[in-house]
């Protein structure tokens, strides 16, 4: 169990990246969603010992992650949002090196885990190639492999599926979900789909604040029967609806604009009931908290 | 569009702090170079600090060393788009290549010119500073600032900048840009080595292709006199013009290449960047995407994590290995290493060659060359890759993963240090092997691996580690790779500057170790302790810097200094034990160093020592003409303790009052602080004892009456204690002690202790150095030139030393015995009177003996240095033969040459005793038949001093010095001629001419004519040799020798009045025909320079199968004053004209005769039997000609 209490961080420029965030994260996949700049990465960097919070604490099964950076790093698997590689090293050499760094001192075990990961991430055939020649997807898979070395108890993956094609994304999510049953896995993303598919729990943060925390299905249930949709034809019609109802989202369906709104009762006026999904939850909470 | 890029780039530059820092560097250096007396390239002397020569020199050197700034501005201008990946955005837009490249380039050019304009502003501002030396400043001439700036700096910026820009645009890697800088510098160094080592007088090509212009400028101005240096700018012709054209051309080519080859497309640029691997990767991916992903049952193997010291060790090793490969997988690393190897091997080839003289490439020479020449490369690699490693993770954006690894803070730092150490160790070993290889290639197989190992691994490598630690520290603490690089470079520039400002205490100068000299006679000898402690000290300090670096290391994404400081405290606390260890080590070694260099020995800077000399002069110069008795006999017992580098002695002088008044006060100068006690054979009291300023006076109760003599007893000693911060007395060594009369009391004020450098004298507020008196001066005619407190003396001495050494003093060995494990030697000169100029030596010598008539010849040498003993013997015999036959009998029955350690580099002629430094003759090696045999020459020269200096002593007046030095030169030249023939001499004289002309260019006072020479070695050696030799050519060797014999006969052992050059000139004139008397006037009594030139030369074959040569010449003659102002003279001179076959190096004379030249141009016809190749006027450069190379011309068939 990872408990985050009152975590806050303000950058030297005055940007308040996190404001008093508290979260309880049980083992399993935990999705962190929010728009760009919401504070996801800041939160994750704090958990990955790369940033010092101004206030607050984070403990994993009693271990204070902020105070005990060395211990934290031993049980951590971290995949940053953006990372590069030593271009002239091969994947297998680099993973072996990183395995030593993670304290896997028995060479037999080291060999086994490195080979296992290379196979799981489908890098086996290119393991001896220089990392500098890897495509974006391959590099991302390498990043996943390094994060999973040494059976980490806390896995932090920041936007892991960005830049992956659908097949790769599938493969990655599979791997992650099968590993992430008994350990804490925090996955940040702005792709709501990822969370729906994988996570047993989730949180939405925006502007450094926690908007919602819960089980994805339950949060969807809370919206059941309160989401309505309507295809609009004119600008004037859209503006009228926006004035009258809290709009969750607007997107194109078959070339036509469809508005989804939140309403506890049927709004009538040609609105039809819609099946609430996680995206509705996400946008609903975002718009509700948008200051206006 | 061009304007947009241009302005954008320019704006960026103006917003960047680095631009202003860059501007300040040249500004400040130029500012101080002009406003202070001895900072920068223009040292002491009469050259205006803001004159055309000084400004050009300053601009040239600073532009050369500022090349890194040029790279730092031009390189990133184009690279920025690639580092920040904005190129992907940029190149999808329709922008023109010309605008893009041109905009960046032009803005960089403008910025760089702006930065370097700091030179002009700094130099101008410097001239207005109140503390600047007014006597060395000219009024402001704008053109003197502008011309060098445009012709040197701006052109350098243009071509270097364009090259850097081109390489940056085409490779898009900054390291390659720096590498290119290194390569250009290596090109310059190779040119420099070839020029210095071979000492070729022909320097056209090295000048033209000198990328930095330094060799070129030195070559163009090498004979410039002070007046020329203060009034003339370099003209747009010759080497200067070609050099500038060549490199401007290179600049244009680089621009063209950049424009043509730069691909203006994001796709090409992108794919280039990720190389062919990317293509393979895409193919792999395509193949694998068909495979079905495994869906269930993903189970990773379980592993155990162990943390502890064993793991930390393994992590350290793995990290070090990774970083080591990071470096050695870099192309630039290999390129620098390869350039280094080539450069070191080239230099190694010349290790045994200095100033045109070949010696065996013994290990100390080779190791000095290979370590010296590779040092810069190791420093570059150390500093460059310290930066690369420090920023490696951030540069490749791996830092977030790296920083969250369970690796200790210090282990990360230490891995960087170890990787760099490993790299440097490998390189140092390569350097070592290069040294061995060079020795083998030169045919020298006495490999001294032990000495190599000591020098390379114990002295050289630790210094590199100090550099690495400093660079790592700076890279960590400062947030910017380039600023840190600039500071490291600045640091290396700063150290010599600090020395010049009297900050020379190595306790405060990071990485500076005590100076040392290896000698075959002593090994590292007494320098070992100073080296050990100073190296330990600075390594410990480096270790402390490392601890700071670990504390301040970036980890995580916090960037602000405040947050890093916050993180640093707990780390520092954890590192306290380590820091304590370094503090203790540093404290101990620094303490030992301090104790030895400041407590046991008094620490004095060069400036403080000068100040003492100045104070001595200020206080006691008033006694210079005080009537004092003269020394007429010396008797001394001296005990030398070589193992303690000490001696003690006692003895007496016999003093005679040769004045006509009683003397009641005796003064003593003790310039070496070695006189412990002085007393007299009659009652006296000491009236002054000024230990600080070397002076003591004694009042005699009963004055010494005219012609009365008395004894002055003395005790002298010198004790070496501990070690010093440099300035170890070279006289004392475990093996090879050699000290002289300077350690014994000097009666009266000693003028030769005065400071002679005019700038130093001004600094000390002393009046200009007193000119020597004119010949015939009533007072100084009675003063001995060499030892003003003495007359001819008798000499007796008993000298003792350790049981395993031989001790030596002038005189014949009377007895030799051993008591209490010490060897005693008694030497007596008998009734033969000598100059009061003696030496004591002691060493573990081998002895070679020979005999010439009744003269015993002995050479005392270091075993292993047997190379040239026979030749030395031969030179001695030939010399004795020639000198006895032509001058006068040899006054001694023995002649001994003794080897002494290379802490000093000269040979000196004491009565029948010549100490000869180990480095200059004993290891000489002649490779080619026409190599100049310096050993032979020096031996003959020192032997000749037994006549010129030990039989003939001049009065202390102008010109007298030439009667010893010029005559010894002449005598030795004649002995050389007997051995090697005239042609070899000609070659040697070309070098003498070169040295003379350069010598007068560096004159700091005024150049005298030969017979009025005062303290100008280039006149008494080089000009003296040239002129005496030329005179023998004009009037004949016999006549010159007859004049010398007559003069010597008349003045041999003269004592008051001593002879001077008036008599000498008269003796020469007596033997010179009337029509050649002008030669003596011109050569001896004036400064006359010729500009003789062969204008055209051609030949036709005559019907009789002969060759008729027509030679057109021009001849000019000028008279110069002491500052170098020249006035034309009408020519009416007898000058050689000749026709030759063969090559320029090996001319074969077909017709050589003298012609009266009475007009500035003339045409001569000569008929020769053989097909001619060359013809010319004064082809052998017998006359002093500022353009000696154009006297000879290739003749063409007409």
Tab-separated table of C-alpha atoms in Angstrom, chain B residues 372-602:
chain	number	residue	atom	x	y	z
B	372	UNK	CA	55.837	17.263	-22.763
B	373	UNK	CA	54.345	16.965	-26.217
B	374	UNK	CA	51.549	14.616	-25.222
B	375	UNK	CA	50.679	16.522	-22.068
B	376	UNK	CA	48.371	18.944	-23.803
B	377	UNK	CA	46.480	16.091	-25.456
B	378	UNK	CA	45.981	14.292	-22.168
B	379	UNK	CA	44.823	17.502	-20.588
B	380	UNK	CA	42.401	18.046	-23.462
B	381	UNK	CA	41.058	14.526	-23.237
B	382	UNK	CA	40.849	14.708	-19.459
B	383	UNK	CA	39.039	18.037	-19.422
B	384	UNK	CA	36.874	17.361	-22.475
B	385	UNK	CA	35.660	13.978	-21.317
B	386	UNK	CA	35.292	15.116	-17.732
B	387	UNK	CA	32.681	17.423	-19.222
B	388	UNK	CA	31.208	14.730	-21.423
B	389	UNK	CA	30.940	12.191	-18.600
B	390	UNK	CA	29.542	14.719	-16.196
B	391	UNK	CA	26.791	15.618	-18.619
B	392	UNK	CA	26.547	12.293	-20.352
B	393	UNK	CA	23.238	11.185	-18.830
B	394	UNK	CA	21.709	14.590	-19.362
B	395	UNK	CA	22.984	14.838	-22.905
B	396	UNK	CA	21.472	11.503	-23.891
B	397	UNK	CA	18.442	12.109	-21.621
B	398	UNK	CA	19.020	9.024	-19.592
B	399	UNK	CA	19.343	10.995	-16.382
B	400	UNK	CA	15.952	10.199	-14.896
B	401	UNK	CA	16.548	6.483	-15.071
B	402	UNK	CA	20.159	6.879	-14.016
B	403	UNK	CA	19.417	9.123	-11.097
B	404	UNK	CA	16.793	6.812	-9.676
B	405	UNK	CA	19.149	3.833	-9.632
B	406	UNK	CA	20.115	2.550	-6.210
B	407	UNK	CA	23.668	3.736	-6.672
B	408	UNK	CA	25.541	5.701	-4.053
B	409	UNK	CA	26.221	9.345	-4.844
B	410	UNK	CA	29.938	8.932	-4.482
B	411	UNK	CA	30.079	5.776	-6.566
B	412	UNK	CA	28.700	7.662	-9.534
B	413	UNK	CA	31.361	10.338	-9.205
B	414	UNK	CA	34.133	7.881	-8.512
B	415	UNK	CA	33.176	5.855	-11.567
B	416	UNK	CA	33.661	8.955	-13.693
B	417	UNK	CA	36.986	9.632	-12.081
B	418	UNK	CA	38.103	6.033	-12.460
B	419	UNK	CA	37.034	5.854	-16.080
B	420	UNK	CA	38.990	9.004	-16.868
B	421	UNK	CA	41.945	7.734	-14.861
B	422	UNK	CA	41.851	4.502	-16.786
B	423	UNK	CA	41.720	6.343	-20.085
B	424	UNK	CA	44.606	8.585	-19.082
B	425	UNK	CA	46.612	5.627	-17.821
B	426	UNK	CA	46.157	3.851	-21.107
B	427	UNK	CA	47.162	6.993	-22.985
B	428	UNK	CA	50.145	7.564	-20.721
B	429	UNK	CA	51.253	4.002	-21.400
B	430	UNK	CA	50.871	4.631	-25.098
B	431	UNK	CA	53.068	7.687	-24.657
B	432	UNK	CA	55.619	5.562	-22.851
B	433	UNK	CA	55.656	3.029	-25.661
B	434	UNK	CA	55.992	5.860	-28.184
B	435	UNK	CA	59.095	6.958	-26.307
B	436	UNK	CA	60.627	3.495	-26.425
B	437	UNK	CA	59.698	3.160	-30.060
B	438	UNK	CA	61.250	6.516	-30.897
B	439	UNK	CA	64.465	5.559	-29.138
B	440	UNK	CA	64.597	2.298	-31.038
B	441	UNK	CA	63.921	4.041	-34.334
B	442	UNK	CA	66.768	6.409	-33.574
B	443	UNK	CA	69.062	3.487	-32.928
B	444	UNK	CA	69.283	3.978	-29.182
B	445	UNK	CA	68.693	0.757	-27.304
B	446	UNK	CA	69.598	1.551	-23.720
B	447	UNK	CA	65.985	1.350	-22.535
B	448	UNK	CA	65.585	2.573	-18.979
B	449	UNK	CA	62.134	1.259	-18.175
B	450	UNK	CA	62.435	2.200	-14.525
B	451	UNK	CA	62.946	5.829	-15.361
B	452	UNK	CA	60.102	5.806	-17.857
B	453	UNK	CA	57.808	4.257	-15.275
B	454	UNK	CA	58.742	6.788	-12.604
B	455	UNK	CA	58.342	9.763	-14.871
B	456	UNK	CA	55.148	8.636	-16.581
B	457	UNK	CA	53.258	6.924	-13.776
B	458	UNK	CA	54.497	8.761	-10.711
B	459	UNK	CA	54.938	12.305	-11.961
B	460	UNK	CA	53.105	12.774	-15.246
B	461	UNK	CA	49.953	10.771	-14.568
B	462	UNK	CA	49.250	12.252	-11.125
B	463	UNK	CA	49.282	15.694	-12.707
B	464	UNK	CA	46.672	14.545	-15.180
B	465	UNK	CA	44.573	13.245	-12.291
B	466	UNK	CA	44.741	16.713	-10.760
B	467	UNK	CA	43.405	18.141	-14.009
B	468	UNK	CA	40.615	15.577	-14.099
B	469	UNK	CA	39.577	16.282	-10.534
B	470	UNK	CA	39.547	20.013	-11.151
B	471	UNK	CA	37.545	19.602	-14.343
B	472	UNK	CA	35.047	17.233	-12.710
B	473	UNK	CA	34.685	19.636	-9.812
B	474	UNK	CA	34.073	22.629	-12.062
B	475	UNK	CA	31.710	20.700	-14.288
B	476	UNK	CA	29.682	19.693	-11.254
B	477	UNK	CA	29.560	22.945	-9.405
B	478	UNK	CA	29.013	25.190	-12.406
B	479	UNK	CA	25.882	24.488	-14.280
B	480	UNK	CA	27.343	24.814	-17.741
B	481	UNK	CA	29.678	22.547	-19.638
B	482	UNK	CA	31.186	25.281	-21.768
B	483	UNK	CA	31.697	27.738	-18.957
B	484	UNK	CA	33.500	24.994	-17.058
B	485	UNK	CA	35.647	24.203	-20.094
B	486	UNK	CA	36.453	27.888	-20.470
B	487	UNK	CA	37.479	28.093	-16.824
B	488	UNK	CA	39.717	25.039	-17.136
B	489	UNK	CA	41.390	26.644	-20.145
B	490	UNK	CA	41.542	29.954	-18.310
B	491	UNK	CA	43.132	28.183	-15.402
B	492	UNK	CA	45.969	26.951	-17.557
B	493	UNK	CA	46.466	30.438	-18.938
B	494	UNK	CA	46.283	31.946	-15.497
B	495	UNK	CA	48.994	29.882	-13.796
B	496	UNK	CA	51.915	31.278	-15.816
B	497	UNK	CA	50.416	34.742	-15.406
B	498	UNK	CA	50.376	34.361	-11.655
B	499	UNK	CA	54.000	33.294	-11.717
B	500	UNK	CA	54.827	36.482	-13.534
B	501	UNK	CA	53.072	38.453	-10.861
B	502	UNK	CA	55.223	36.951	-8.173
B	503	UNK	CA	52.574	34.493	-7.055
B	504	UNK	CA	54.852	31.541	-7.316
B	505	UNK	CA	54.233	29.743	-4.075
B	506	UNK	CA	53.282	26.257	-5.141
B	507	UNK	CA	51.336	25.813	-1.960
B	508	UNK	CA	48.648	28.007	-3.518
B	509	UNK	CA	48.862	27.118	-7.198
B	510	UNK	CA	46.633	24.156	-7.841
B	511	UNK	CA	48.422	21.236	-9.422
B	512	UNK	CA	51.830	22.884	-9.493
B	513	UNK	CA	54.564	20.560	-8.348
B	514	UNK	CA	58.113	21.510	-7.455
B	515	UNK	CA	60.361	21.846	-10.464
B	516	UNK	CA	62.845	19.047	-10.917
B	517	UNK	CA	65.504	17.888	-13.306
B	518	UNK	CA	66.484	14.338	-13.946
B	519	UNK	CA	70.180	13.792	-14.404
B	520	UNK	CA	72.029	10.668	-15.426
B	521	UNK	CA	74.516	11.436	-12.683
B	522	UNK	CA	71.920	11.743	-9.926
B	523	UNK	CA	68.662	10.259	-11.084
B	524	UNK	CA	65.858	12.317	-9.515
B	525	UNK	CA	68.264	12.890	-6.642
B	526	UNK	CA	67.327	15.521	-4.131
B	527	UNK	CA	64.134	16.437	-5.975
B	528	UNK	CA	62.367	13.271	-4.857
B	529	UNK	CA	61.122	14.625	-1.551
B	530	UNK	CA	59.754	17.857	-2.946
B	531	UNK	CA	58.040	15.934	-5.715
B	532	UNK	CA	56.575	13.376	-3.367
B	533	UNK	CA	55.114	15.907	-0.986
B	534	UNK	CA	53.852	18.351	-3.581
B	535	UNK	CA	52.200	15.609	-5.593
B	536	UNK	CA	50.649	14.092	-2.460
B	537	UNK	CA	49.463	17.511	-1.434
B	538	UNK	CA	47.742	18.385	-4.675
B	539	UNK	CA	46.260	14.950	-5.144
B	540	UNK	CA	44.753	15.301	-1.666
B	541	UNK	CA	43.404	18.723	-2.535
B	542	UNK	CA	42.024	17.226	-5.734
B	543	UNK	CA	40.403	14.553	-3.582
B	544	UNK	CA	38.755	17.262	-1.497
B	545	UNK	CA	37.458	18.919	-4.646
B	546	UNK	CA	36.079	15.501	-5.501
B	547	UNK	CA	34.261	15.356	-2.170
B	548	UNK	CA	32.725	18.755	-2.870
B	549	UNK	CA	31.787	17.596	-6.320
B	550	UNK	CA	30.052	14.524	-4.902
B	551	UNK	CA	28.139	16.717	-2.494
B	552	UNK	CA	27.012	19.123	-5.161
B	553	UNK	CA	26.360	16.534	-7.819
B	554	UNK	CA	23.063	16.840	-9.589
B	555	UNK	CA	20.719	14.035	-8.878
B	556	UNK	CA	17.141	14.235	-9.867
B	557	UNK	CA	15.500	17.026	-11.718
B	558	UNK	CA	16.040	19.828	-9.227
B	559	UNK	CA	18.094	22.499	-10.972
B	560	UNK	CA	18.202	25.516	-8.722
B	561	UNK	CA	21.351	26.154	-6.803
B	562	UNK	CA	19.419	26.540	-3.569
B	563	UNK	CA	17.909	23.106	-3.850
B	564	UNK	CA	21.259	21.596	-4.752
B	565	UNK	CA	22.769	23.279	-1.749
B	566	UNK	CA	20.032	21.813	0.387
B	567	UNK	CA	20.795	18.379	-0.993
B	568	UNK	CA	24.510	18.908	-0.537
B	569	UNK	CA	24.482	19.284	3.250
B	570	UNK	CA	23.400	15.802	4.202
B	571	UNK	CA	25.754	14.342	1.614
B	572	UNK	CA	28.591	16.373	2.955
B	573	UNK	CA	27.828	15.106	6.396
B	574	UNK	CA	27.967	11.542	5.121
B	575	UNK	CA	31.235	12.245	3.331
B	576	UNK	CA	32.886	13.788	6.348
B	577	UNK	CA	35.078	10.728	7.000
B	578	UNK	CA	36.370	10.759	3.428
B	579	UNK	CA	36.865	14.489	3.528
B	580	UNK	CA	38.733	14.069	6.789
B	581	UNK	CA	41.066	11.542	5.232
B	582	UNK	CA	41.844	13.922	2.376
B	583	UNK	CA	42.161	16.806	4.791
B	584	UNK	CA	44.598	14.825	6.891
B	585	UNK	CA	46.594	13.717	3.866
B	586	UNK	CA	46.541	17.189	2.395
B	587	UNK	CA	47.273	18.754	5.733
B	588	UNK	CA	50.174	16.438	6.390
B	589	UNK	CA	51.738	16.717	2.963
B	590	UNK	CA	50.993	20.430	2.779
B	591	UNK	CA	52.413	20.784	6.257
B	592	UNK	CA	55.582	18.936	5.380
B	593	UNK	CA	55.804	20.996	2.217
B	594	UNK	CA	55.268	24.221	4.099
B	595	UNK	CA	57.705	23.262	6.833
B	596	UNK	CA	60.446	22.507	4.319
B	597	UNK	CA	59.826	25.376	1.950
B	598	UNK	CA	58.968	28.104	4.443
B	599	UNK	CA	60.362	27.192	7.835
B	600	UNK	CA	63.489	25.164	7.184
B	601	UNK	CA	64.224	27.230	4.104
B	602	UNK	CA	63.184	30.818	3.732
